[in-house]
Coordinates of C-alpha atoms in Angstrom, one line a residue:
X1 CA 96.4 111.5 59.7
X2 CA 97.6 109.1 62.3
X3 CA 97.6 110.3 65.8
X4 CA 100.8 111.3 67.7
X5 CA 101.1 108.0 69.6
X6 CA 101.0 105.9 66.5
X7 CA 103.6 108.1 64.7
X8 CA 105.9 107.8 67.7
X9 CA 105.5 104.0 67.8
X10 CA 106.3 104.0 64.0
X11 CA 109.4 106.1 64.6
X12 CA 110.6 103.7 67.3
X13 CA 110.1 100.6 65.1
X14 CA 111.8 102.4 62.1
X15 CA 114.7 103.4 64.4
X16 CA 115.1 99.7 65.2
X17 CA 115.2 98.9 61.5
X18 CA 118.0 101.4 60.8
X19 CA 120.1 100.2 63.9
X20 CA 119.8 96.6 62.7
X21 CA 120.9 97.5 59.3
X22 CA 123.9 99.4 60.6
X23 CA 124.9 96.5 62.8
X24 CA 124.6 94.1 59.9
X25 CA 126.7 96.5 57.8
X26 CA 124.2 96.6 55.1
X27 CA 124.8 98.7 51.9
X28 CA 124.8 102.5 52.2
X29 CA 121.9 102.8 49.7
X30 CA 119.8 100.4 51.9
X31 CA 120.6 102.3 55.1
X32 CA 120.0 105.8 53.5
X33 CA 116.6 104.5 52.2
X34 CA 115.5 103.5 55.7
X35 CA 116.9 106.7 57.3
X36 CA 114.9 108.8 54.7
X37 CA 111.7 106.9 56.0
X38 CA 112.7 107.6 59.5
X39 CA 113.1 111.3 58.8
X40 CA 109.8 111.4 56.9
X41 CA 108.1 110.0 60.0
X42 CA 109.7 112.6 62.3
X43 CA 108.6 115.5 60.1
X44 CA 105.0 114.3 60.5
X45 CA 105.3 115.0 64.2
X46 CA 105.9 118.7 63.7
X47 CA 107.5 121.0 66.3
X48 CA 111.0 120.4 67.7
X49 CA 110.6 116.6 67.7
X50 CA 110.2 116.6 63.9
X51 CA 113.2 118.8 63.2
X52 CA 116.2 117.1 61.6
X53 CA 119.3 117.2 63.7
X54 CA 122.2 118.0 61.4
X55 CA 125.6 116.6 61.8
X56 CA 127.8 119.7 61.7
X57 CA 130.9 118.5 60.0
X58 CA 132.6 118.7 56.7
X59 CA 132.7 115.6 54.5
X60 CA 135.7 113.3 55.1
X61 CA 138.8 114.6 53.4
X62 CA 137.5 118.2 53.0
X63 CA 137.7 121.3 55.0
X64 CA 136.4 124.9 55.4
X65 CA 138.9 127.8 55.2
X66 CA 138.4 130.8 57.5
X67 CA 139.4 134.4 56.5
X68 CA 142.9 134.1 57.9
X69 CA 143.6 130.9 56.0
X70 CA 142.1 132.3 52.8
X71 CA 144.4 135.4 53.2
X72 CA 147.5 133.1 53.3
X73 CA 146.0 130.9 50.5
X74 CA 145.5 134.0 48.3
X75 CA 149.1 135.1 48.8
X76 CA 150.3 131.6 47.7
X77 CA 148.1 131.6 44.6
X78 CA 149.3 135.1 43.6
X79 CA 152.9 134.0 43.8
X80 CA 152.2 131.0 41.7
X81 CA 150.1 132.8 39.1
X82 CA 152.6 135.6 38.7
X83 CA 155.3 133.0 38.0
X84 CA 153.2 131.3 35.4
X85 CA 152.4 134.6 33.7
X86 CA 156.1 135.6 33.8
X87 CA 156.7 132.5 31.7
X88 CA 154.2 133.5 29.1
X89 CA 151.3 131.1 30.1
X90 CA 147.6 131.5 29.1
X91 CA 144.8 130.5 31.3
X92 CA 142.0 127.9 30.6
X93 CA 139.3 126.1 32.6
X94 CA 137.5 122.7 32.1
X95 CA 134.4 121.2 33.7
X96 CA 134.8 119.7 37.2
X97 CA 133.3 116.4 35.8
X98 CA 134.2 114.5 32.6
X99 CA 132.7 111.6 30.8
X100 CA 133.8 108.5 32.7
X101 CA 135.6 106.9 29.6
X102 CA 137.7 110.1 29.3
X103 CA 139.4 109.3 32.7
X104 CA 139.3 105.5 32.6
X105 CA 142.7 103.8 32.0
X106 CA 144.8 106.9 32.3
X107 CA 146.0 106.5 35.9
X108 CA 147.3 103.0 36.3
X109 CA 146.7 101.5 39.8
X110 CA 145.4 104.9 41.0
X111 CA 142.2 104.6 38.8
X112 CA 140.4 103.1 41.8
X113 CA 140.6 106.5 43.4
X114 CA 138.3 108.2 40.7
X115 CA 134.9 109.4 42.1
X116 CA 132.1 108.1 39.7
X117 CA 128.9 110.0 39.7
X118 CA 125.4 108.3 39.4
X119 CA 124.0 108.2 35.9
X120 CA 122.3 111.7 35.4
X121 CA 120.5 111.9 32.0
X122 CA 122.2 109.2 30.1
X123 CA 125.9 110.1 30.6
X124 CA 128.3 108.2 32.8
X125 CA 130.4 110.9 34.5
X126 CA 133.3 111.0 36.9
X127 CA 134.8 113.9 38.9
X128 CA 138.2 114.9 37.5
X129 CA 141.2 113.2 39.2
X130 CA 143.8 115.7 37.9
X131 CA 144.1 118.6 35.4
X132 CA 146.3 116.9 32.9
X133 CA 143.8 114.4 31.4
X134 CA 141.1 117.1 30.9
X135 CA 143.8 119.3 29.3
X136 CA 144.8 116.4 26.8
X137 CA 141.0 116.0 26.0
X138 CA 140.7 119.8 25.5
X139 CA 143.7 119.8 23.1
X140 CA 142.4 116.9 21.0
X141 CA 138.8 118.2 20.9
X142 CA 139.8 121.8 19.9
X143 CA 142.6 120.5 17.5
X144 CA 145.2 122.7 19.5
X145 CA 148.8 121.7 18.6
X146 CA 150.8 124.1 20.7
X147 CA 149.9 126.1 23.8
X148 CA 151.6 127.2 27.0
X149 CA 148.8 127.2 29.6
X150 CA 148.2 127.2 33.3
X151 CA 145.1 125.9 35.1
X152 CA 144.3 126.3 38.7
X153 CA 141.2 124.3 39.9
X154 CA 139.8 121.7 42.3
X155 CA 140.3 117.9 41.6
X156 CA 138.8 114.9 43.5
X157 CA 140.4 111.7 44.7
X158 CA 138.6 108.9 46.8
X159 CA 141.8 108.5 48.8
X160 CA 142.4 107.9 52.5
X161 CA 142.9 111.5 53.6
X162 CA 145.8 112.5 55.9
X163 CA 144.7 116.1 56.4
X164 CA 147.5 117.1 58.8
X165 CA 149.9 116.5 55.9
X166 CA 147.9 118.4 53.3
X167 CA 146.3 115.2 51.8
X168 CA 142.6 115.7 50.9
X169 CA 139.8 114.2 48.8
X170 CA 138.9 117.6 47.4
X171 CA 141.9 119.8 46.7
X172 CA 143.4 122.4 44.3
X173 CA 146.0 121.7 41.7
X174 CA 148.1 124.4 40.0
X175 CA 149.2 123.2 36.7
X176 CA 151.6 124.6 34.1
X177 CA 152.0 122.8 30.7
X178 CA 153.8 123.3 27.4
X179 CA 152.2 121.5 24.4
X180 CA 153.8 121.4 21.0
X181 CA 156.7 119.9 18.9
X182 CA 159.9 121.6 20.1
X183 CA 163.6 120.7 20.3
X184 CA 164.4 118.2 23.1
X185 CA 164.6 119.3 26.8
X186 CA 164.1 123.1 26.4
X187 CA 160.5 123.1 27.6
X188 CA 161.3 120.4 30.2
X189 CA 164.1 122.5 31.6
X190 CA 161.7 125.6 31.8
X191 CA 159.2 123.5 33.9
X192 CA 162.0 122.7 36.4
X193 CA 163.0 126.4 36.5
X194 CA 159.4 127.3 37.3
X195 CA 159.3 124.9 40.3
X196 CA 162.7 126.3 41.5
X197 CA 161.3 129.8 41.2
X198 CA 158.0 129.2 43.1
X199 CA 159.6 127.2 46.0
X200 CA 162.3 129.8 46.4
X201 CA 159.8 132.7 46.3
X202 CA 157.4 131.1 48.8
X203 CA 160.4 130.6 51.2
X204 CA 159.2 127.2 52.4
X205 CA 162.6 126.1 53.4
X206 CA 165.2 123.9 51.7
X207 CA 164.0 121.6 48.8
X208 CA 165.3 119.3 46.2
X209 CA 164.0 118.4 42.9
X210 CA 164.4 114.8 41.8
X211 CA 164.5 114.0 38.1
X212 CA 164.4 110.7 36.2
X213 CA 163.1 109.5 32.8
X214 CA 160.6 106.8 32.1
X215 CA 162.7 105.5 29.2
X216 CA 165.6 105.1 31.7
X217 CA 163.3 103.3 34.1
X218 CA 161.9 101.0 31.4
X219 CA 165.4 100.3 30.0
X220 CA 166.5 99.5 33.5
X221 CA 163.7 97.1 34.0
X222 CA 164.3 95.4 30.7
X223 CA 168.1 94.8 31.4
X224 CA 167.2 93.6 35.0
X225 CA 165.0 90.9 33.6
X226 CA 161.5 92.4 34.3
X227 CA 158.9 90.9 31.9
X228 CA 157.2 93.5 29.6
X229 CA 153.9 93.0 31.0
X230 CA 155.2 93.8 34.6
X231 CA 156.8 97.2 33.7
X232 CA 153.9 99.4 34.9
X233 CA 153.1 97.4 38.0
X234 CA 156.8 97.2 39.1
X235 CA 157.0 100.9 38.3
X236 CA 154.2 101.7 40.7
X237 CA 156.0 99.6 43.4
X238 CA 159.4 101.5 42.8
X239 CA 157.3 104.7 43.2
X240 CA 156.7 103.8 46.8
X241 CA 160.4 104.2 47.8
X242 CA 159.7 107.7 49.2
X243 CA 157.3 106.0 51.7
X244 CA 158.7 102.6 52.2
X245 CA 162.1 101.0 52.9
X246 CA 163.9 99.2 50.0
X247 CA 163.2 95.9 51.9
X248 CA 159.5 96.4 51.9
X249 CA 159.5 97.5 48.2
X250 CA 161.7 94.4 47.3
X251 CA 159.2 92.2 49.3
X252 CA 156.2 93.6 47.3
X253 CA 157.9 93.1 44.0
X254 CA 158.8 89.5 44.8
X255 CA 155.9 88.3 46.9
X256 CA 153.0 90.3 45.6
X257 CA 154.0 91.0 42.0
X258 CA 155.8 87.7 41.2
X259 CA 159.2 89.2 40.2
X260 CA 162.3 87.0 40.5
X261 CA 164.6 87.8 43.5
X262 CA 167.5 88.2 41.1
X263 CA 165.7 90.9 39.0
X264 CA 164.6 92.7 42.2
X265 CA 168.2 92.8 43.5
X266 CA 169.5 94.2 40.2
X267 CA 166.9 97.0 40.3
X268 CA 168.0 97.6 43.9
X269 CA 171.5 98.3 42.8
X270 CA 170.3 100.9 40.2
X271 CA 167.5 102.7 42.3
X272 CA 170.0 103.6 45.0
X273 CA 172.0 105.9 42.6
X274 CA 171.8 109.6 42.6
X275 CA 173.8 112.3 40.9
X276 CA 173.8 114.8 38.1
X277 CA 175.1 115.0 34.6
X278 CA 178.1 112.8 35.8
X279 CA 175.7 110.0 36.6
X280 CA 174.0 110.1 33.2
X281 CA 177.5 109.9 31.6
X282 CA 178.4 107.0 33.9
X283 CA 175.3 105.1 33.1
X284 CA 175.8 105.5 29.4
X285 CA 179.0 103.5 29.9
X286 CA 177.4 101.0 32.1
X287 CA 177.6 97.4 30.7
X288 CA 174.0 96.6 31.2
X289 CA 172.3 100.0 30.7
X290 CA 174.2 100.6 27.5
X291 CA 172.4 97.5 26.0
X292 CA 169.1 99.3 26.1
X293 CA 168.3 101.8 23.2
X294 CA 165.5 103.3 25.3
X295 CA 167.7 103.9 28.3
X296 CA 170.5 105.4 26.2
X297 CA 168.0 107.9 24.5
X298 CA 166.8 108.9 28.0
X299 CA 170.3 109.3 29.4
X300 CA 171.5 111.4 26.5
X301 CA 168.4 113.6 26.9
X302 CA 169.2 113.7 30.7
X303 CA 172.6 115.2 29.9
X304 CA 171.1 117.8 27.7
X305 CA 168.6 118.7 30.4
X306 CA 171.3 119.3 32.9
X307 CA 173.2 121.5 30.5
X308 CA 170.1 123.7 30.1
X309 CA 169.5 123.7 33.9
X310 CA 173.0 125.0 34.4
X311 CA 172.1 127.9 32.1
X312 CA 169.0 128.5 34.2
X313 CA 171.0 128.5 37.4
X314 CA 169.1 125.8 39.2
X315 CA 171.3 122.7 39.3
X316 CA 172.1 123.4 43.0
X317 CA 168.6 122.0 43.8
X318 CA 168.2 119.3 41.1
X319 CA 169.3 115.7 41.5
X320 CA 169.1 112.8 39.0
X321 CA 167.5 110.0 41.1
X322 CA 166.9 106.6 39.6
X323 CA 164.4 105.6 42.4
X324 CA 162.0 108.3 41.1
X325 CA 159.2 106.5 39.3
X326 CA 155.9 108.6 39.6
X327 CA 153.1 106.0 39.2
X328 CA 150.8 107.6 36.6
X329 CA 150.7 105.6 33.3
X330 CA 150.7 108.5 30.9
X331 CA 154.4 109.7 31.5
X332 CA 156.7 108.9 28.5
X333 CA 159.9 110.8 29.2
X334 CA 161.4 113.0 31.8
X335 CA 159.7 112.9 35.2
X336 CA 160.4 115.0 38.2
X337 CA 159.2 115.7 41.9
X338 CA 160.1 118.4 44.3
X339 CA 160.4 117.6 47.9
X340 CA 160.8 119.9 51.0
X341 CA 163.7 118.9 53.3
X342 CA 164.3 120.4 56.8
X343 CA 167.0 119.7 59.2
X344 CA 165.4 121.0 62.4
X345 CA 162.6 119.4 64.4
X346 CA 159.7 118.4 62.2
X347 CA 156.0 118.2 63.3
X348 CA 155.1 114.5 63.9
X349 CA 152.4 114.9 61.3
X350 CA 154.8 115.9 58.6
X351 CA 157.5 113.4 59.3
X352 CA 157.9 110.8 56.5
X353 CA 161.4 109.6 55.9
X354 CA 162.3 109.0 52.3
X355 CA 164.0 105.6 51.6
X356 CA 167.7 105.8 51.7
X357 CA 167.8 109.4 52.9
X358 CA 170.7 110.3 55.1
X359 CA 170.0 112.1 58.4
X360 CA 172.3 115.1 57.5
X361 CA 170.2 115.7 54.3
X362 CA 167.2 116.5 56.5
X363 CA 163.9 114.9 56.6
X364 CA 161.5 114.7 53.7
X365 CA 158.1 116.3 54.4
X366 CA 156.6 115.1 51.2
X367 CA 156.3 116.0 47.6
X368 CA 155.2 119.6 46.9
X369 CA 155.4 119.5 43.1
X370 CA 155.6 116.9 40.4
X371 CA 155.3 116.4 36.7
X372 CA 156.9 115.2 33.5
X373 CA 156.5 114.5 29.8
X374 CA 153.5 112.8 28.4
X375 CA 153.8 112.7 24.7
X376 CA 151.2 110.0 24.0
X377 CA 148.1 111.3 26.0
X378 CA 146.6 113.6 23.5
X379 CA 146.8 111.0 20.8
X380 CA 144.6 108.7 22.9
X381 CA 141.8 111.2 22.4
X382 CA 142.4 112.2 18.8
X383 CA 140.3 110.3 16.3
X384 CA 143.3 110.0 14.0
X385 CA 145.8 109.4 16.8
X386 CA 147.7 112.6 16.1
X387 CA 150.2 113.2 18.8
X388 CA 150.9 116.4 20.6
X389 CA 154.0 116.3 22.7
X390 CA 153.4 117.8 26.2
X391 CA 155.4 118.4 29.3
X392 CA 154.1 120.0 32.5
X393 CA 154.3 120.5 36.2
X394 CA 151.7 120.5 39.1
X395 CA 152.3 122.4 42.3
X396 CA 150.9 120.6 45.4
X397 CA 149.1 123.7 46.7
X398 CA 147.5 122.0 49.7
X399 CA 150.8 120.8 51.2
X400 CA 152.4 124.1 50.5
X401 CA 149.5 125.8 52.2
X402 CA 149.7 123.5 55.2
X403 CA 153.3 124.6 55.7
X404 CA 152.5 128.3 55.2
X405 CA 149.8 128.0 57.8
X406 CA 152.1 126.4 60.3
X407 CA 154.6 129.2 59.7
X408 CA 152.0 131.8 60.3
X409 CA 150.9 130.2 63.5
X410 CA 154.4 129.9 64.7
X411 CA 155.2 133.5 63.9
X412 CA 153.6 136.4 65.9
X413 CA 153.0 138.2 62.6
X414 CA 149.3 139.3 62.2
X415 CA 147.7 138.1 59.0
X416 CA 145.4 140.7 57.5
X417 CA 142.1 139.2 56.1
X418 CA 140.9 142.3 54.4
X419 CA 142.6 144.9 52.2
X420 CA 140.7 147.9 53.6
X421 CA 142.8 151.1 53.2
X422 CA 140.8 153.5 55.2
X423 CA 138.0 153.6 57.9
X424 CA 135.6 156.5 57.6
X425 CA 134.7 157.6 61.0
X426 CA 133.1 160.4 63.0
X427 CA 133.7 161.8 66.5
X428 CA 130.3 163.4 66.9
X429 CA 126.6 162.2 66.7
X430 CA 124.2 162.6 63.7
X431 CA 126.9 162.4 61.0
X432 CA 126.0 159.0 59.5
X433 CA 124.8 160.7 56.2
X434 CA 128.2 162.5 55.9
X435 CA 130.1 159.3 56.6
X436 CA 128.1 157.4 53.9
X437 CA 128.7 160.3 51.5
X438 CA 132.5 160.3 52.0
X439 CA 132.7 156.4 51.9
X440 CA 130.8 156.5 48.5
X441 CA 133.3 159.2 47.2
X442 CA 136.3 156.9 48.2
X443 CA 134.6 153.8 46.7
X444 CA 134.0 155.7 43.5
X445 CA 137.6 156.6 43.4
X446 CA 138.8 153.1 43.8
X447 CA 139.8 153.3 47.4
X448 CA 139.1 150.3 49.7
X449 CA 137.0 151.9 52.5
X450 CA 134.8 150.8 55.3
X451 CA 132.2 152.4 57.5
X452 CA 130.6 151.2 60.7
X453 CA 126.9 150.1 60.4
X454 CA 125.8 152.2 63.4
X455 CA 124.1 155.7 63.4
X456 CA 126.3 157.1 66.2
X457 CA 129.3 154.7 66.9
X458 CA 131.8 155.7 69.6
X459 CA 135.1 157.0 68.1
X460 CA 136.9 154.5 70.3
X461 CA 135.0 151.7 68.9
X462 CA 135.8 152.8 65.3
X463 CA 139.6 153.2 66.2
X464 CA 139.6 149.8 67.9
X465 CA 138.1 148.1 64.9
X466 CA 141.0 149.5 62.8
X467 CA 143.6 148.2 65.3
X468 CA 141.9 144.7 65.3
X469 CA 141.7 144.3 61.6
X470 CA 144.9 146.1 60.6
X471 CA 143.3 149.1 58.7
X472 CA 146.1 151.6 58.3
X473 CA 144.2 154.8 58.1
X474 CA 141.1 156.5 59.6
X475 CA 139.4 159.4 57.8
X476 CA 137.7 161.3 60.6
X477 CA 134.9 163.9 59.9
X478 CA 133.3 166.2 62.4
X479 CA 131.2 169.5 62.2
X480 CA 134.3 171.7 62.1
X481 CA 136.0 169.5 59.5
X482 CA 132.9 169.8 57.3
X483 CA 132.8 173.6 57.6
X484 CA 136.5 173.8 56.7
X485 CA 136.2 171.4 53.8
X486 CA 138.8 169.0 55.3
X487 CA 139.1 165.5 56.6
X488 CA 141.2 164.6 59.6
X489 CA 143.4 161.7 58.4
X490 CA 144.8 159.5 61.2
X491 CA 147.7 156.9 60.8
X492 CA 146.5 154.1 63.1
X493 CA 150.0 152.8 63.9
X494 CA 151.6 156.1 64.9
X495 CA 148.4 157.8 65.9
X496 CA 149.6 160.9 64.1
X497 CA 146.7 163.2 62.5
X498 CA 146.8 165.7 59.8
X499 CA 144.1 167.8 58.1
X500 CA 143.8 167.1 54.4
X501 CA 141.5 169.0 52.0
X502 CA 138.6 166.9 50.7
X503 CA 139.8 167.5 47.1
X504 CA 143.3 166.0 48.0
X505 CA 142.1 163.2 50.2
X506 CA 142.0 160.4 47.5
X507 CA 145.6 161.2 46.4
X508 CA 146.9 161.3 50.0
X509 CA 145.3 157.9 50.9
X510 CA 146.7 156.4 47.7
X511 CA 150.2 157.8 48.4
X512 CA 150.1 156.5 51.9
X513 CA 148.8 153.0 51.1
X514 CA 150.7 152.3 47.9
X515 CA 153.0 149.8 49.7
X516 CA 150.2 148.2 51.8

């Protein structure tokens, strides 16, 4: 083995190689290879010098969640899942990665954000970008022609993260979808009702649900003079109206996408329109729009949708908005997006004015749910091209969670991170075995109980732990209680104590914590 001085010299030389490659902005693979050589040399030294110094950070666009954040998160998930179940949905799961060809060509301009994995064992794989395409693959593969399902899982996007606004590279999606051949707009209306229920129940503040239809958009593009081959790319530009002004969107259409100024100006007149069933009726009479069969079909369905939404009592929050485009290629009919609005001061990180929004309508803090109808996606995977009509909605859980977290920080309310109902404590020494015996009894009866991991903890320390972690009850045993066959049950909040017989303890704890 080379002596220490030689290894140190080699480390110095290899360090220079790495620095030079970084300065020259060499490829990541090349730099990683040379860094690996450097680390190998350092390990040969042994001792502290050879120990690898880890960079203690999470990967870009990801985050850890502490117990308090997870408690808030769990509450949000429970609200969403109970809503999905209330509407009769079943649960499925799919792998976190798919064959690359499954995902390719399904997301339009967003396809560049898909994470591709290195070839492992002869299959080209990619991390899933959403839960919709894997769902369509699942339906085609298993020949499922109708199902109402929900799926909550992580997805991955090689995006530029804006984590203060709940935008990540790894994040959860909460999807609800109805697959099957049904009469028009009934499942679509239920999806919008679900968004309304969830956002109302989470008490995130005021919100609006924008709706439009891909057929109305495509008809509008056609009558405004957009060439067929530019429909999807112009659609992607219109989709930026929530982030960019009309002037910037018009400029992108004309200068970058090669659309005529006249066509862009005509689109501008339509995308500024908002309303309800009345707007759909008005557009059906519009001299230009009425020329498009596609647009008329979409507008007729939009009228039907609003009639069902009235029956579901959600029209107060729903607006027919011709600027809503949603960039994903697979949508074929109704599309929708829910945005939160607030009229008070907004954190700088959350501010993002939507195009054409008036000040009195509040400030848009971004989309928190979106979805639509995608009748052709399953047919792409089916060997015989059999179509399964689908409509669904995805809740933007990370953005919802960011808002809930801010609310929790702003309020003085303490967030409980455990569900422990009772602490088993003792006031005297040498009672560890008795505490453990009682704790086991409670666990076996389904009670959430804790015990301190010390032989002789001070009673004050045990009570303080309950105060700090929000445990509502303490079951105190001492020599006298053991003789009398009772347990002293203390309510932490009021400090009241009563003696309860050992046989009745479980029922008493359950009675007192039924609403906790």
